[in-house]
Coordinates of C-alpha atoms in Angstrom, one line a residue:
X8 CA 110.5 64.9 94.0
X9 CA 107.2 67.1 94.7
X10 CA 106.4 70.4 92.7
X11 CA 105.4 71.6 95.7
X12 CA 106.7 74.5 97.4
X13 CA 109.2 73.2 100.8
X14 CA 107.3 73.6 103.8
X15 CA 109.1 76.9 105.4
X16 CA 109.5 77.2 108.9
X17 CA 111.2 80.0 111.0
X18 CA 113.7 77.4 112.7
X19 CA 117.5 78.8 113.4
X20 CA 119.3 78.4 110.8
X21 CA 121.9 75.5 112.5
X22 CA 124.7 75.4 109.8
X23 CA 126.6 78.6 110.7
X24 CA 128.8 78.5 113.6
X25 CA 129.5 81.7 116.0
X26 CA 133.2 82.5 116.7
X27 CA 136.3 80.8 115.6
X28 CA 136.7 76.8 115.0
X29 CA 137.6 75.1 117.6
X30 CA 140.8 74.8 118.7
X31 CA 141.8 71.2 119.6
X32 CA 144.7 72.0 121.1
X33 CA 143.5 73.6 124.1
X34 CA 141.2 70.9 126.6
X35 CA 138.0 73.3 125.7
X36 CA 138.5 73.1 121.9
X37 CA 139.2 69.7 121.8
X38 CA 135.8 69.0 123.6
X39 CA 134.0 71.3 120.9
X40 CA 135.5 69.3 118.2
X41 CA 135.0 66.2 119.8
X42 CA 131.1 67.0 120.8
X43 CA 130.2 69.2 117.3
X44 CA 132.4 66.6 114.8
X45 CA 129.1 65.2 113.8
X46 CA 126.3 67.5 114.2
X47 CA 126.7 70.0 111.1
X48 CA 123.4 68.4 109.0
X49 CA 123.8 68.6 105.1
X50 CA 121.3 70.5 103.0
X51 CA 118.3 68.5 101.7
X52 CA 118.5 67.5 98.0
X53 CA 115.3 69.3 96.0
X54 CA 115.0 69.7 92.3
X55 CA 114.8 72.7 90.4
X56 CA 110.9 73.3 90.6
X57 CA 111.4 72.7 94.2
X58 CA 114.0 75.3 94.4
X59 CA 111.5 77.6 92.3
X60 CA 108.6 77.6 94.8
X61 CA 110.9 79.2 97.5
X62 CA 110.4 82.7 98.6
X63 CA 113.7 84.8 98.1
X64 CA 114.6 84.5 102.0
X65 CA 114.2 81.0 101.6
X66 CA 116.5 80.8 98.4
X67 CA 119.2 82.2 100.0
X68 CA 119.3 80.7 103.1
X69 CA 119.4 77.2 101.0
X70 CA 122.3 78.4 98.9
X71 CA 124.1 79.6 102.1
X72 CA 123.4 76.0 103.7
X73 CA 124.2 74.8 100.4
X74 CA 127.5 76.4 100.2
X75 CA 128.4 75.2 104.1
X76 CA 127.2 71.4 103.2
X77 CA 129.8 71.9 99.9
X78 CA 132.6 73.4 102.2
X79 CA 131.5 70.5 105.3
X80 CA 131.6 67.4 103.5
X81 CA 131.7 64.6 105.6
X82 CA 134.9 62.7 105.9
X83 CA 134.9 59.3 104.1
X84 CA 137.0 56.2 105.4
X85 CA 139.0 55.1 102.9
X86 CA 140.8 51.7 102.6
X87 CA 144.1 53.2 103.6
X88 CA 142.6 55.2 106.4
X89 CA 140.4 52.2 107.6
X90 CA 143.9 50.3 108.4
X91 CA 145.4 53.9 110.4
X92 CA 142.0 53.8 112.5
X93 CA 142.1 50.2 113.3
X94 CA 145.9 49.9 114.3
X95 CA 145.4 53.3 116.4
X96 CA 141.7 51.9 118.2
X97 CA 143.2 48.5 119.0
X98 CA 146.1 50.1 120.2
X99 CA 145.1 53.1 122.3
X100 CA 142.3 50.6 123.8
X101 CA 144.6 48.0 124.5
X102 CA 147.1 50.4 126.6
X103 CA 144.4 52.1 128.0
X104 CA 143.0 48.7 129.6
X105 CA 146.6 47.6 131.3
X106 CA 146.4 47.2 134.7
X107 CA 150.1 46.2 135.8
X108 CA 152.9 49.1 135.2
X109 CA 154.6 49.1 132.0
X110 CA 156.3 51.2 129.0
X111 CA 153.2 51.5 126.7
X112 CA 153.8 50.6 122.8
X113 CA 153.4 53.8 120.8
X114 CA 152.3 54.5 117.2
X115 CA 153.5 56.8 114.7
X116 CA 151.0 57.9 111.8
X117 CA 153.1 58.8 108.6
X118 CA 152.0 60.1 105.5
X119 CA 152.0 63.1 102.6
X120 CA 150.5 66.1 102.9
X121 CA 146.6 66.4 102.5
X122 CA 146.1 63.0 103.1
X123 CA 144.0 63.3 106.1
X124 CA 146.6 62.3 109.0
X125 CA 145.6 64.5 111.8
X126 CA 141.5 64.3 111.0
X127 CA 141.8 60.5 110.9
X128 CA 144.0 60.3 114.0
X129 CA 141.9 62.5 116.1
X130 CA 138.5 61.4 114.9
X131 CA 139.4 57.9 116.3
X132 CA 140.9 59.3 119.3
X133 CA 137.6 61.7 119.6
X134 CA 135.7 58.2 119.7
X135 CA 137.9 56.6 122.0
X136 CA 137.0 59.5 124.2
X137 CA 133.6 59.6 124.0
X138 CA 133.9 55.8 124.9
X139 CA 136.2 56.1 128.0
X140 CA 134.7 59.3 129.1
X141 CA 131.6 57.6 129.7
X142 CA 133.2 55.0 131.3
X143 CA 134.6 57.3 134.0
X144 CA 131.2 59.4 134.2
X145 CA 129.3 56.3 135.1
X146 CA 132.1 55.5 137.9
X147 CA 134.0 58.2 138.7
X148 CA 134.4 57.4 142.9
X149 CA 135.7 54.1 141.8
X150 CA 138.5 54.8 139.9
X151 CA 140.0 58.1 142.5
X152 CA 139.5 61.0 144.8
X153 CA 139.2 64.0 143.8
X154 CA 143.1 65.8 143.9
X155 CA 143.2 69.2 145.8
X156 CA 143.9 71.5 144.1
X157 CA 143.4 70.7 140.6
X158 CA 140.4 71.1 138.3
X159 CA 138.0 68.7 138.5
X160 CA 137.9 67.1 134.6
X161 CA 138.8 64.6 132.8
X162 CA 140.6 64.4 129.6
X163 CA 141.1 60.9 128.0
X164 CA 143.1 62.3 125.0
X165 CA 145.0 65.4 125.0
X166 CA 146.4 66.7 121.4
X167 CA 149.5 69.1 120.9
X168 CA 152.0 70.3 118.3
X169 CA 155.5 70.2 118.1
X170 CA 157.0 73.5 118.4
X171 CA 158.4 74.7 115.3
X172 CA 161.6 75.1 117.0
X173 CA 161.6 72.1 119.9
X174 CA 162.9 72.0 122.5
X175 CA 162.1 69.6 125.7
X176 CA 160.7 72.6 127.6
X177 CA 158.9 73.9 124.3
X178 CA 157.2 70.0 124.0
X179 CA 156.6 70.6 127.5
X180 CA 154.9 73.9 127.5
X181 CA 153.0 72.7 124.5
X182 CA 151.5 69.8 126.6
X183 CA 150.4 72.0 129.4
X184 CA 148.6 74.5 127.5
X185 CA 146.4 72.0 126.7
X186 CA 145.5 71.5 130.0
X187 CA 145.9 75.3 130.8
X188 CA 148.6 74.2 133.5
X189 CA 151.3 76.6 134.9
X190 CA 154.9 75.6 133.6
X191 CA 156.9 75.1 136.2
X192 CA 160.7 76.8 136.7
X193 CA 163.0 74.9 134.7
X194 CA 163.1 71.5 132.9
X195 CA 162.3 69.5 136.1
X196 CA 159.1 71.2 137.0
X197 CA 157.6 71.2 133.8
X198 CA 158.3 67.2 133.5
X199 CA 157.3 67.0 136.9
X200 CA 153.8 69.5 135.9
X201 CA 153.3 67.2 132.7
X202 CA 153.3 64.7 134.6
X203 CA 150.3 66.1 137.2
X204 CA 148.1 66.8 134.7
X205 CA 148.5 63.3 132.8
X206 CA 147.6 61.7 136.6
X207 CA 145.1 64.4 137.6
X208 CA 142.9 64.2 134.5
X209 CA 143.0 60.8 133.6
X210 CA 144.8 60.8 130.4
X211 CA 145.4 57.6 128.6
X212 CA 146.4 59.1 125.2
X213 CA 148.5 61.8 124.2
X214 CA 148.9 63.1 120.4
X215 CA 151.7 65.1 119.5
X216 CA 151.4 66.6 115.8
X217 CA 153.8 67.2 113.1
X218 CA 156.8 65.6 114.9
X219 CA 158.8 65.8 111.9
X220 CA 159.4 69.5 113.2
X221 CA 162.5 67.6 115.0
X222 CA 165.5 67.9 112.8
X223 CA 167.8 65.6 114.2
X224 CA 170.9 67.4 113.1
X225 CA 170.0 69.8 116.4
X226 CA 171.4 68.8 119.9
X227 CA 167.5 70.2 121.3
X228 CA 165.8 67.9 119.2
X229 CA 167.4 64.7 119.9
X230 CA 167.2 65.7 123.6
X231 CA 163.3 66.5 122.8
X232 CA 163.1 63.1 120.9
X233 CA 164.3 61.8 123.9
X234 CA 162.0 63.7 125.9
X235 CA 159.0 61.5 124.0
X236 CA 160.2 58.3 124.3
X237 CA 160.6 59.1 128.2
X238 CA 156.8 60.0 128.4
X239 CA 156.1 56.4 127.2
X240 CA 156.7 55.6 131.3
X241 CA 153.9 57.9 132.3
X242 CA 151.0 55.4 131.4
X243 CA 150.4 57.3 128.0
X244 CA 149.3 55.8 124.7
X245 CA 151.5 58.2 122.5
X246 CA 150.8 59.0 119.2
X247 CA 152.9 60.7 116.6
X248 CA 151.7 62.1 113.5
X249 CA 154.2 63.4 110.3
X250 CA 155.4 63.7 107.2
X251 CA 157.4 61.2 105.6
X252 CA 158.9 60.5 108.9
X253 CA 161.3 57.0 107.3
X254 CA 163.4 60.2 105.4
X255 CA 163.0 63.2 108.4
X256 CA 165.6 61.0 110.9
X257 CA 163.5 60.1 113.9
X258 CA 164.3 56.4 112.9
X259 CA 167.9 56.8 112.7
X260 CA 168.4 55.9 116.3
X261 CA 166.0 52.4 116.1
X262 CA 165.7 49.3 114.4
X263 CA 163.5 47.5 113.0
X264 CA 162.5 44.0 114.5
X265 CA 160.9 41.2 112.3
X266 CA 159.0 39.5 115.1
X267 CA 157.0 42.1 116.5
X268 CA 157.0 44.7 113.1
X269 CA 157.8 47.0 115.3
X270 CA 160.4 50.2 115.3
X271 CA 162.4 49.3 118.5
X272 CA 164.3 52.2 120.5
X273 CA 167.1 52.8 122.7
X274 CA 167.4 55.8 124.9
X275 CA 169.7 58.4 123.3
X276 CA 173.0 58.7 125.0
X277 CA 173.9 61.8 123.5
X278 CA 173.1 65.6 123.9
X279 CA 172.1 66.7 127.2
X280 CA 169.2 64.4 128.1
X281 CA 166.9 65.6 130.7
X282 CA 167.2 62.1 132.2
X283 CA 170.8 61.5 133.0
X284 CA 170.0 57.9 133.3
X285 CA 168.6 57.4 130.2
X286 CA 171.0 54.4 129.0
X287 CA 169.2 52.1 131.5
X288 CA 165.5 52.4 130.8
X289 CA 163.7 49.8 128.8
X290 CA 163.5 50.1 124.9
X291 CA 160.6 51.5 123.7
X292 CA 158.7 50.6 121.1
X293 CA 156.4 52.3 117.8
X294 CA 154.3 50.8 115.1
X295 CA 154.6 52.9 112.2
X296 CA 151.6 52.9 109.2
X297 CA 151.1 54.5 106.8
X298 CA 148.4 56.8 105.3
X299 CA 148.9 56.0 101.6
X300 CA 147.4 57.8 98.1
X301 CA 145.1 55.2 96.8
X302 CA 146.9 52.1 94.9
X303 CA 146.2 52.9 91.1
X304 CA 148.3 49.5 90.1
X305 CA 145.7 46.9 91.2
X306 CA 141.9 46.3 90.3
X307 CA 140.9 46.8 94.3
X308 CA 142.7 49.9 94.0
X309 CA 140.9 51.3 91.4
X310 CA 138.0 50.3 92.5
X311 CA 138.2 51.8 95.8
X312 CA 138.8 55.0 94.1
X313 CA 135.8 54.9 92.4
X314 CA 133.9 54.3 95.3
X315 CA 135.2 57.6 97.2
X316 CA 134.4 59.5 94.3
X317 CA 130.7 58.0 94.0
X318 CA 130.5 58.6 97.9
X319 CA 132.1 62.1 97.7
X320 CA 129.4 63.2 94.3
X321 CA 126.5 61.9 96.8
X322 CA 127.6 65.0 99.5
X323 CA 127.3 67.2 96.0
X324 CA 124.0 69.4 96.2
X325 CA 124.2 71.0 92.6
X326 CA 121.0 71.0 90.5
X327 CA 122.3 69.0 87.9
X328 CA 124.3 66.5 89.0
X329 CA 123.4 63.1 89.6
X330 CA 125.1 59.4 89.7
X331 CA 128.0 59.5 87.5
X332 CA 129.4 63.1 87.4
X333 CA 132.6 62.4 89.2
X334 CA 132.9 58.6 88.7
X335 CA 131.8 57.7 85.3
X336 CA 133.1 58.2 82.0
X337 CA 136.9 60.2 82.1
X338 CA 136.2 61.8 85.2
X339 CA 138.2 59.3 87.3
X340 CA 141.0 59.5 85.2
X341 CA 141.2 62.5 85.2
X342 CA 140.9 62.9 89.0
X343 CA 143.7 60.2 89.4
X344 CA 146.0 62.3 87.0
X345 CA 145.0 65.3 89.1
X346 CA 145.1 64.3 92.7
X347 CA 147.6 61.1 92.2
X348 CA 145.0 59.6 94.3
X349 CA 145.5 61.5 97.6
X350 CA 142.2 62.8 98.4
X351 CA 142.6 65.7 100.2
X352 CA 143.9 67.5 97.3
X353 CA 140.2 67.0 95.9
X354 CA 139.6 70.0 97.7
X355 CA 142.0 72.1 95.7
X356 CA 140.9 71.0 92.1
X357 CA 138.8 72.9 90.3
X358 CA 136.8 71.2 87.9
X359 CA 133.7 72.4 84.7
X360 CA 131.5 69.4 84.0
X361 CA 130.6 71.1 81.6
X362 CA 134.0 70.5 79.7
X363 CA 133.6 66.6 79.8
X364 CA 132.9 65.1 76.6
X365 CA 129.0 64.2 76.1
X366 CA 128.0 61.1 78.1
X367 CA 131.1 60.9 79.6
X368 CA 129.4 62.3 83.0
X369 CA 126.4 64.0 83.8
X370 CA 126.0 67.0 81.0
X371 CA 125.1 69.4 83.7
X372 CA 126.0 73.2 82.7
X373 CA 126.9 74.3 86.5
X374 CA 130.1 74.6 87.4
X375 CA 131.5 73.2 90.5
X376 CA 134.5 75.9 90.2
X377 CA 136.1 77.5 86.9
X378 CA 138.1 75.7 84.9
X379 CA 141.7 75.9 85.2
X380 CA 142.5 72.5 82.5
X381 CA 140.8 70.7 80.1
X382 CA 139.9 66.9 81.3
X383 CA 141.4 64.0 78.8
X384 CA 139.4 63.1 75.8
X385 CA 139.8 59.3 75.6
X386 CA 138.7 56.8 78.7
X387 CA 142.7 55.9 80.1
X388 CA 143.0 51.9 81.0
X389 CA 145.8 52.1 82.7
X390 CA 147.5 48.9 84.2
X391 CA 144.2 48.1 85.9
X392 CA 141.9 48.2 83.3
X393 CA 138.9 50.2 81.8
X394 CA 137.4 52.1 84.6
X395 CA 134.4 51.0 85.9
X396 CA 131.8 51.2 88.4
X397 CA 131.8 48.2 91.1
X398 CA 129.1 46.0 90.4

């Protein structure tokens, strides 16, 4: 690194964003999040002398883009998530590509908490969109007319969360905000609205969030369960996402089938389904993956950990730091015994390098946060083996 002074330059400062985040499930947030999800620009690594040479304006605005680059880290695929993102492309791609009419295969995303469900589902689907959106920019009078009367946009994916207390109208009403439709007068118009907007702005894939909401137990959940499974007619990749869904009950009423892997559904034929003829539609049909914690009880699980955490201390802009302060030595184990490998919960730990014993990671006196345990004394094995770096 040069001991000279940063070039300084008057440009905006482009890491602080005006207002509130976006909010994706409304069609205006969820184009902010899909157009911003990869702008924000981390802080340029300089050494100490570097940092000496700035004036004080210049000092703190790089601590403040220092802090935003700490707080935006970019999201890093991970094996588990790699096999979530490829399942959920192929499929959403695949459905959106059929031609004929059918009942489109849907996919449910299960998973712990802080394991990254919802970013990894909507990233992919943000990319899909990007994709298809193009698609229909560069042809729009080929694929339809413009419909009087509605607004002229499209909106390849459209994202929405299951009301804490569901109901099919709630579900409903959920879906439409996204669009900013009006709701219709009872149960018929909003299906008959929901299904409008899904023709009128050209949506191939719908994602419905936390669908473990639905406690089965409740007459208005199974009828909003079936409620779901009935939008897999209206030409809609759908795409649940929740929380140890095997134990919440949603697969009570399926069964598994061997040939295809898939969870295979009939319609319910109780509670007061909003499609009295619900016993003679065609079975519908999920793939369910799941996001897992990292695999501690095989070498390529350990590995792979080790490679997150040498990707993650790369985002890290502290002074100090270099290669080896969150992957070498006991840090790793003591990062596994922390976060029992699911990564989100990296966020939540706070860690002293300066605890670690000497030339166990990089000896550097800053703090990432205050301590709130002490870090193991002795490297761990484990079943795997010494940890290591991958060669």
């Amino acid at each position: 690194m040069s001991d000279q002074a940063p070039e300084e330059t008057e440009r905006p400062v482009p890491f602080l964003r005006l207002g509130p985040r976006p909010d994706r499930t409304t069609h205006e947030g969820w184009q902010e999040f899909r157009r911003t999800r990869e702008l924000f620009v981390p802080v340029k690594k300089i050494s100490v002398a570097e940092y000496g040479l700035m004036s004080p304006r210049k000092k703190s605005l790089y601590d403040l883009h220092r802090a935003a680059t700490h707080v935006n880290m970019r999201m890093e695929e991970t094996p588990m998530s790699a096999v979530v993102t490829t399942l959920m492309r192929s499929r959403i791609q695949n459905n959106a590509m059929r031609i004929g009419p059918s009942t489109l295969d849907g996919l449910m995303i299960n998973g712990g908490g802080y394991q990254g469900k919802t970013e990894t589902a909507c990233r992919t689907a943000a990319e899909f969109d990007d994709t298809w959106r193009d698609l229909f920019e560069k042809n729009r009078a080929y694929y339809f007319d413009p419909m009087p009367g509605t607004r002229d946009i499209i909106a390849p994916v459209a994202y929405c969360q299951t009301p804490v207390k569901a109901t099919p109208i709630g579900l409903c009403e959920a879906i439409l905000d996204y669009y900013g439709a009006p709701y219709g007068k009872n149960l018929r118009g909003v299906i008959r609205n929901v299904r409008a907007s899904f023709k009128a702005h050209a949506t191939t894939v719908l994602i419905i969030d936390d669908i473990t909401r639905l406690k089965m137990h409740r007459e208005d959940d199974q009828d909003t369960l079936d409620l779901i499974r009935g939008l897999m007619d209206l030409d809609v990749t759908l795409v649940l996402i929740g929380v140890n869904i095997p134990r919440s009950g949603l697969l009570r009423e399926g069964w598994h089938d061997p040939r295809t892997k898939q969870w295979v559904y009939e319609p319910l034929k109780k509670g007061k389904s909003y499609n009295p003829d619900a016993s003679t539609q065609t079975e519908r049909r999920f793939d369910l993956v799941n996001l897992d914690p990292f695999d501690f009880t095989t070498d390529a699980g350990t590995a792979a950990f080790v490679d997150h955490l040498e990707s993650t201390e790369n985002q890290i802009r502290l002074f100090n730091a270099g290669p080896g302060t969150l992957s070498a030595g006991a840090m790793p184990e003591y990062l596994r015994r922390r976060t029992h490998g699911i990564i989100g919960l990296l966020d939540e730990i706070t860690i002293n390098l300066g605890n670690i014993p000497a030339g166990t990671a990089c000896g550097t006196p800053n703090p990432v946060r205050s301590p709130t345990s002490t870090p193991p004394r002795n490297r761990s094995k484990g079943r795997s083996g010494r940890w290591r770096r991958r060669a």
